[in-house]
């Protein structure tokens, strides 16, 4: 199965949120009910206004089946390297295991190279062991531990 | 010991790079020799031009003794939460163990709250076990694994 991969538009927001909620962790966190919570549209506007943020969707025909967000982060470390960061990777639950995630991640990595990143980074929740095997198979190095500190109840 | 914590300026770049190189991992990666590599100044300019990036220094008197970079990342996840990300935390090696890192991290976390972040995140290299204890003591949850994919030799 091949994917059409492109930048998201405001009209894609409900489908992206539905993908985020279609997950054991996301189901607790997100609210995909329609009309979509305006907080999601406000977040889309902030992403869209920032040239260092790219929210991406993957389509099969008319259906949005995957999403990823890429952040381009300038920094002094690694001799002034721009780094790419991949967040919020999702593939529709009924389509997992068919190589779509691999296509989407490889697209995102290629995009980071194109923008001049020296490396890319991501974190994956500790309980997502299948995802960890997936990234290791794609050549990623599990070199770090990831920490979070939440200010509210939503986690 | 108390710290004066403020945004970095271009003139601070050599001192920040020296802090980054003053570390078992940074020593391999960075080049703090003077005049400073223009790649570091170009990276500073990119940070300075991006309102969602803040490079911070901590001073004692005239000496820069610590640094941290904060990135503010809009996203759809967690109901459209802005997240804060903390990178490249360094304290001068001769001053570690005196609570300066704690002051700097608490300042960065407060800055993220002030900007409206719902949570903050960071990664720490797997071999930095003292850092992991430090973040856990400050209330951070080690909930993720961090992966990197480098395109070149510098890692």
CSV table of C-alpha atoms in Angstrom, one decimal:
chain,number,residue,atom,x,y,z
A,1,UNK,CA,0.0,0.0,0.0
A,2,UNK,CA,1.4,3.4,-0.9
A,3,UNK,CA,0.6,6.7,0.8
A,4,UNK,CA,0.1,10.2,-0.4
A,5,UNK,CA,2.0,12.3,2.2
A,6,UNK,CA,1.4,16.1,2.5
A,7,UNK,CA,1.2,19.0,4.9
A,8,UNK,CA,-2.0,19.1,6.9
A,9,UNK,CA,-4.7,21.7,6.5
A,10,UNK,CA,-7.2,23.0,9.0
A,11,UNK,CA,-9.8,20.8,7.5
A,12,UNK,CA,-7.7,17.7,8.4
A,13,UNK,CA,-7.8,18.5,12.1
A,14,UNK,CA,-10.8,16.3,13.1
A,15,UNK,CA,-9.2,13.3,11.3
A,16,UNK,CA,-5.9,13.8,12.9
A,17,UNK,CA,-7.4,14.1,16.4
A,18,UNK,CA,-9.4,10.9,15.6
A,19,UNK,CA,-6.1,9.1,14.8
A,20,UNK,CA,-4.6,10.4,18.1
A,21,UNK,CA,-7.6,9.1,20.1
A,22,UNK,CA,-7.4,5.7,18.3
A,23,UNK,CA,-4.7,4.5,20.7
A,24,UNK,CA,-4.6,3.1,24.3
A,25,UNK,CA,-2.8,6.3,25.6
A,26,UNK,CA,-4.5,8.8,23.3
A,27,UNK,CA,-8.0,7.5,24.2
A,28,UNK,CA,-7.5,8.9,27.7
A,29,UNK,CA,-6.1,12.2,26.6
A,30,UNK,CA,-7.9,13.3,23.5
A,31,UNK,CA,-11.5,14.3,22.6
A,32,UNK,CA,-12.3,13.5,19.0
A,33,UNK,CA,-16.0,14.3,19.3
A,34,UNK,CA,-17.5,16.7,16.7
A,35,UNK,CA,-17.6,19.6,16.4
A,36,UNK,CA,-14.0,19.4,17.3
A,37,UNK,CA,-12.8,21.2,20.4
A,38,UNK,CA,-11.6,24.7,19.3
A,39,UNK,CA,-8.4,24.1,21.3
A,40,UNK,CA,-7.3,21.7,18.5
A,41,UNK,CA,-7.9,24.3,15.9
A,42,UNK,CA,-6.0,27.0,17.9
A,43,UNK,CA,-3.1,24.5,18.2
A,44,UNK,CA,-3.2,24.0,14.4
A,45,UNK,CA,-3.1,27.7,13.8
A,46,UNK,CA,0.0,28.0,16.1
A,47,UNK,CA,1.7,25.1,14.2
A,48,UNK,CA,0.8,26.7,10.8
A,49,UNK,CA,2.2,30.1,11.8
A,50,UNK,CA,5.6,28.6,12.8
A,51,UNK,CA,7.9,27.8,9.9
A,52,UNK,CA,9.8,25.4,12.1
A,53,UNK,CA,6.7,23.2,12.7
A,54,UNK,CA,5.3,20.9,10.0
A,55,UNK,CA,2.2,18.8,10.7
A,56,UNK,CA,1.9,16.0,8.1
A,57,UNK,CA,-0.8,13.6,7.1
A,58,UNK,CA,-0.7,10.4,5.1
A,59,UNK,CA,-3.7,9.6,2.9
A,60,UNK,CA,-5.0,6.5,1.1
A,61,UNK,CA,-7.6,7.7,-1.4
A,62,UNK,CA,-9.8,10.1,0.6
A,63,UNK,CA,-8.9,8.6,4.0
A,64,UNK,CA,-6.3,10.1,6.4
A,65,UNK,CA,-4.6,7.0,7.7
A,66,UNK,CA,-1.5,8.5,9.4
A,67,UNK,CA,0.0,11.6,10.9
A,68,UNK,CA,3.3,12.9,12.2
A,69,UNK,CA,4.6,16.3,13.4
A,70,UNK,CA,8.1,17.4,12.6
A,71,UNK,CA,9.8,20.2,14.5
A,72,UNK,CA,13.1,21.8,13.3
A,73,UNK,CA,15.1,22.9,16.3
A,74,UNK,CA,18.2,25.2,16.0
A,75,UNK,CA,20.7,24.7,18.7
A,76,UNK,CA,24.4,25.3,19.6
A,77,UNK,CA,25.1,21.6,20.4
A,78,UNK,CA,26.8,19.4,17.9
A,79,UNK,CA,28.7,22.4,16.4
A,80,UNK,CA,25.5,24.3,15.7
A,81,UNK,CA,23.4,21.5,14.3
A,82,UNK,CA,19.8,21.9,13.3
A,83,UNK,CA,17.9,18.9,14.7
A,84,UNK,CA,14.7,17.4,13.5
A,85,UNK,CA,12.2,16.1,16.0
A,86,UNK,CA,9.4,13.7,15.3
A,87,UNK,CA,6.3,13.7,17.5
A,88,UNK,CA,2.8,12.3,17.5
A,89,UNK,CA,3.3,9.5,15.0
A,90,UNK,CA,0.0,7.7,14.4
A,91,UNK,CA,-1.2,5.1,12.0
A,92,UNK,CA,-4.9,4.0,11.9
A,93,UNK,CA,-5.2,1.0,14.2
A,94,UNK,CA,-6.8,-1.2,11.5
A,95,UNK,CA,-3.9,-0.6,9.1
A,96,UNK,CA,-0.9,-1.2,11.4
A,97,UNK,CA,1.6,-3.9,10.4
A,98,UNK,CA,1.5,-3.1,6.6
A,99,UNK,CA,4.5,-0.9,6.4
A,100,UNK,CA,2.7,2.5,6.5
A,101,UNK,CA,4.5,3.6,9.6
A,102,UNK,CA,7.8,2.8,7.9
A,103,UNK,CA,6.8,4.9,4.9
A,104,UNK,CA,5.8,7.8,7.0
A,105,UNK,CA,8.9,7.8,9.2
A,106,UNK,CA,11.2,7.4,6.2
A,107,UNK,CA,9.4,10.4,4.6
A,108,UNK,CA,9.8,12.5,7.8
A,109,UNK,CA,13.5,11.6,8.1
A,110,UNK,CA,14.1,12.5,4.4
A,111,UNK,CA,12.3,15.8,5.0
A,112,UNK,CA,14.7,16.5,8.0
A,113,UNK,CA,17.7,15.8,5.8
A,114,UNK,CA,16.3,18.1,3.1
A,115,UNK,CA,15.9,20.9,5.7
A,116,UNK,CA,19.6,20.5,6.7
A,117,UNK,CA,19.2,18.6,10.0
A,118,UNK,CA,22.3,16.8,11.2
A,119,UNK,CA,20.2,14.3,13.1
A,120,UNK,CA,16.7,13.5,14.1
A,121,UNK,CA,15.2,12.6,17.5
A,122,UNK,CA,12.0,11.2,18.9
A,123,UNK,CA,10.8,9.7,22.1
A,124,UNK,CA,8.4,6.8,22.5
A,125,UNK,CA,6.4,6.0,25.6
A,126,UNK,CA,8.2,3.3,27.7
A,127,UNK,CA,5.2,0.9,27.3
A,128,UNK,CA,5.2,1.0,23.5
A,129,UNK,CA,7.6,-2.0,23.1
A,130,UNK,CA,6.5,-2.7,19.5
A,131,UNK,CA,7.3,0.9,18.5
A,132,UNK,CA,10.8,0.5,20.1
A,133,UNK,CA,11.5,-2.6,18.0
A,134,UNK,CA,10.2,-0.7,15.0
A,135,UNK,CA,12.6,2.3,15.4
A,136,UNK,CA,15.5,0.0,16.2
A,137,UNK,CA,14.9,-1.9,13.0
A,138,UNK,CA,14.9,1.4,11.0
A,139,UNK,CA,18.4,2.1,12.4
A,140,UNK,CA,17.5,4.4,15.2
A,141,UNK,CA,19.7,4.3,18.3
A,142,UNK,CA,17.9,4.1,21.7
A,143,UNK,CA,20.5,6.3,23.4
A,144,UNK,CA,18.4,8.4,25.8
A,145,UNK,CA,15.7,8.3,28.5
A,146,UNK,CA,12.8,10.6,28.2
A,147,UNK,CA,11.3,12.5,31.2
A,148,UNK,CA,8.1,14.6,31.4
A,149,UNK,CA,6.7,16.9,34.1
A,150,UNK,CA,3.0,17.6,33.8
A,151,UNK,CA,1.4,20.7,35.3
A,152,UNK,CA,-2.2,19.5,35.1
A,153,UNK,CA,-4.1,16.2,35.3
A,154,UNK,CA,-4.0,15.4,31.6
A,155,UNK,CA,-1.1,12.9,31.0
B,1,UNK,CA,25.1,30.2,45.7
B,2,UNK,CA,22.5,32.1,43.8
B,3,UNK,CA,22.4,32.6,40.0
B,4,UNK,CA,21.5,35.5,37.7
B,5,UNK,CA,19.5,33.8,34.9
B,6,UNK,CA,18.9,35.6,31.7
B,7,UNK,CA,18.6,35.2,27.9
B,8,UNK,CA,21.9,34.6,26.1
B,9,UNK,CA,23.4,37.2,23.7
B,10,UNK,CA,25.8,36.6,20.8
B,11,UNK,CA,28.7,37.6,23.1
B,12,UNK,CA,27.9,34.7,25.4
B,13,UNK,CA,28.3,32.0,22.6
B,14,UNK,CA,32.0,31.2,23.3
B,15,UNK,CA,31.3,30.7,27.0
B,16,UNK,CA,28.2,28.5,26.3
B,17,UNK,CA,30.2,26.3,23.9
B,18,UNK,CA,32.9,26.0,26.5
B,19,UNK,CA,30.3,24.7,28.9
B,20,UNK,CA,29.1,22.2,26.3
B,21,UNK,CA,32.6,21.0,25.7
B,22,UNK,CA,33.2,20.6,29.5
B,23,UNK,CA,31.6,17.2,29.6
B,24,UNK,CA,32.6,13.7,28.7
B,25,UNK,CA,30.1,13.6,25.8
B,26,UNK,CA,30.5,17.2,24.7
B,27,UNK,CA,34.3,17.0,24.6
B,28,UNK,CA,34.0,14.7,21.6
B,29,UNK,CA,31.4,16.8,19.8
B,30,UNK,CA,32.2,20.4,20.3
B,31,UNK,CA,35.0,22.7,19.4
B,32,UNK,CA,35.4,25.5,21.9
B,33,UNK,CA,38.6,26.9,20.5
B,34,UNK,CA,38.8,30.7,19.8
B,35,UNK,CA,37.9,32.4,17.6
B,36,UNK,CA,34.7,30.4,17.9
B,37,UNK,CA,33.6,28.4,14.9
B,38,UNK,CA,31.1,30.6,12.9
B,39,UNK,CA,28.7,27.6,12.8
B,40,UNK,CA,27.9,28.3,16.5
B,41,UNK,CA,27.2,32.0,15.8
B,42,UNK,CA,25.0,31.0,12.9
B,43,UNK,CA,23.1,28.7,15.2
B,44,UNK,CA,22.7,31.4,17.7
B,45,UNK,CA,21.2,33.7,15.0
B,46,UNK,CA,18.7,31.0,14.1
B,47,UNK,CA,17.7,30.6,17.8
B,48,UNK,CA,17.5,34.3,18.3
B,49,UNK,CA,15.2,34.8,15.2
B,50,UNK,CA,12.8,32.1,16.5
B,51,UNK,CA,10.3,33.3,19.1
B,52,UNK,CA,9.8,29.7,20.2
B,53,UNK,CA,13.4,29.2,21.1
B,54,UNK,CA,15.1,30.6,24.2
B,55,UNK,CA,18.8,30.1,24.9
B,56,UNK,CA,19.4,30.9,28.6
B,57,UNK,CA,22.6,31.5,30.6
B,58,UNK,CA,23.2,31.5,34.4
B,59,UNK,CA,25.8,33.8,35.8
B,60,UNK,CA,27.7,34.1,39.0
B,61,UNK,CA,29.3,37.6,39.0
B,62,UNK,CA,31.0,37.8,35.6
B,63,UNK,CA,31.2,34.1,35.0
B,64,UNK,CA,28.7,32.1,32.9
B,65,UNK,CA,28.3,28.9,34.9
B,66,UNK,CA,25.3,27.3,33.3
B,67,UNK,CA,23.1,27.1,30.2
B,68,UNK,CA,19.8,25.6,29.0
B,69,UNK,CA,17.8,25.9,25.9
B,70,UNK,CA,14.0,26.0,26.0
B,71,UNK,CA,11.8,25.2,23.0
B,72,UNK,CA,8.1,25.9,22.9
B,73,UNK,CA,6.4,23.4,20.8
B,74,UNK,CA,2.7,23.8,19.7
B,75,UNK,CA,1.0,20.5,18.9
B,76,UNK,CA,-2.4,18.9,18.6
B,77,UNK,CA,-1.8,16.2,21.2
B,78,UNK,CA,-3.1,16.5,24.8
B,79,UNK,CA,-6.0,18.6,23.5
B,80,UNK,CA,-3.8,21.2,21.7
B,81,UNK,CA,-1.2,21.5,24.5
B,82,UNK,CA,1.8,23.8,24.1
B,83,UNK,CA,4.7,21.8,25.4
B,84,UNK,CA,8.1,23.1,26.7
B,85,UNK,CA,11.2,21.2,25.9
B,86,UNK,CA,14.5,21.5,27.8
B,87,UNK,CA,17.7,20.8,25.9
B,88,UNK,CA,21.5,21.2,26.4
B,89,UNK,CA,21.5,21.7,30.2
B,90,UNK,CA,25.0,22.3,31.4
B,91,UNK,CA,26.6,23.4,34.7
B,92,UNK,CA,30.4,24.1,34.9
B,93,UNK,CA,32.1,20.9,36.1
B,94,UNK,CA,33.8,22.5,39.1
B,95,UNK,CA,30.4,23.8,40.4
B,96,UNK,CA,28.3,20.7,40.2
B,97,UNK,CA,26.7,19.3,43.3
B,98,UNK,CA,25.8,22.8,44.8
B,99,UNK,CA,22.2,23.1,43.7
B,100,UNK,CA,22.9,25.3,40.6
B,101,UNK,CA,21.4,22.7,38.2
B,102,UNK,CA,18.3,22.6,40.3
B,103,UNK,CA,17.9,26.4,40.3
B,104,UNK,CA,18.4,26.5,36.5
B,105,UNK,CA,15.9,23.7,35.8
B,106,UNK,CA,13.3,25.2,38.2
B,107,UNK,CA,13.7,28.5,36.4
B,108,UNK,CA,13.2,26.8,33.0
B,109,UNK,CA,10.1,25.0,34.3
B,110,UNK,CA,8.7,28.2,35.7
B,111,UNK,CA,9.3,29.9,32.3
B,112,UNK,CA,7.4,27.1,30.5
B,113,UNK,CA,4.5,27.5,32.9
B,114,UNK,CA,4.6,31.3,32.3
B,115,UNK,CA,4.4,30.7,28.5
B,116,UNK,CA,1.4,28.5,29.0
B,117,UNK,CA,2.9,25.0,28.5
B,118,UNK,CA,0.8,22.1,29.8
B,119,UNK,CA,3.9,20.0,30.4
B,120,UNK,CA,7.6,20.0,29.9
B,121,UNK,CA,9.8,17.3,28.4
B,122,UNK,CA,13.5,16.5,28.1
B,123,UNK,CA,15.8,13.6,27.3
B,124,UNK,CA,19.0,12.6,29.0
B,125,UNK,CA,21.6,10.4,27.5
B,126,UNK,CA,21.3,6.8,28.9
B,127,UNK,CA,24.7,6.8,30.5
B,128,UNK,CA,24.0,10.0,32.6
B,129,UNK,CA,22.7,8.1,35.6
B,130,UNK,CA,23.3,11.0,38.1
B,131,UNK,CA,21.2,13.2,35.8
B,132,UNK,CA,18.4,10.7,35.9
B,133,UNK,CA,18.4,10.6,39.7
B,134,UNK,CA,18.4,14.4,39.7
B,135,UNK,CA,15.3,14.7,37.4
B,136,UNK,CA,13.4,12.0,39.3
B,137,UNK,CA,14.1,13.9,42.6
B,138,UNK,CA,12.7,17.1,41.0
B,139,UNK,CA,9.5,15.2,40.3
B,140,UNK,CA,10.0,14.3,36.6
B,141,UNK,CA,8.5,11.0,35.4
B,142,UNK,CA,10.8,8.8,33.4
B,143,UNK,CA,8.1,7.7,31.0
B,144,UNK,CA,9.8,7.5,27.6
B,145,UNK,CA,12.7,6.1,25.7
B,146,UNK,CA,14.6,8.5,23.5
B,147,UNK,CA,15.9,7.5,20.0
B,148,UNK,CA,18.3,9.4,17.7
B,149,UNK,CA,19.3,8.8,14.1
B,150,UNK,CA,22.4,10.7,13.0
B,151,UNK,CA,23.2,11.5,9.4
B,152,UNK,CA,26.9,12.2,9.8
B,153,UNK,CA,29.8,11.1,12.0
B,154,UNK,CA,29.3,13.6,14.8
B,155,UNK,CA,27.4,12.0,17.6
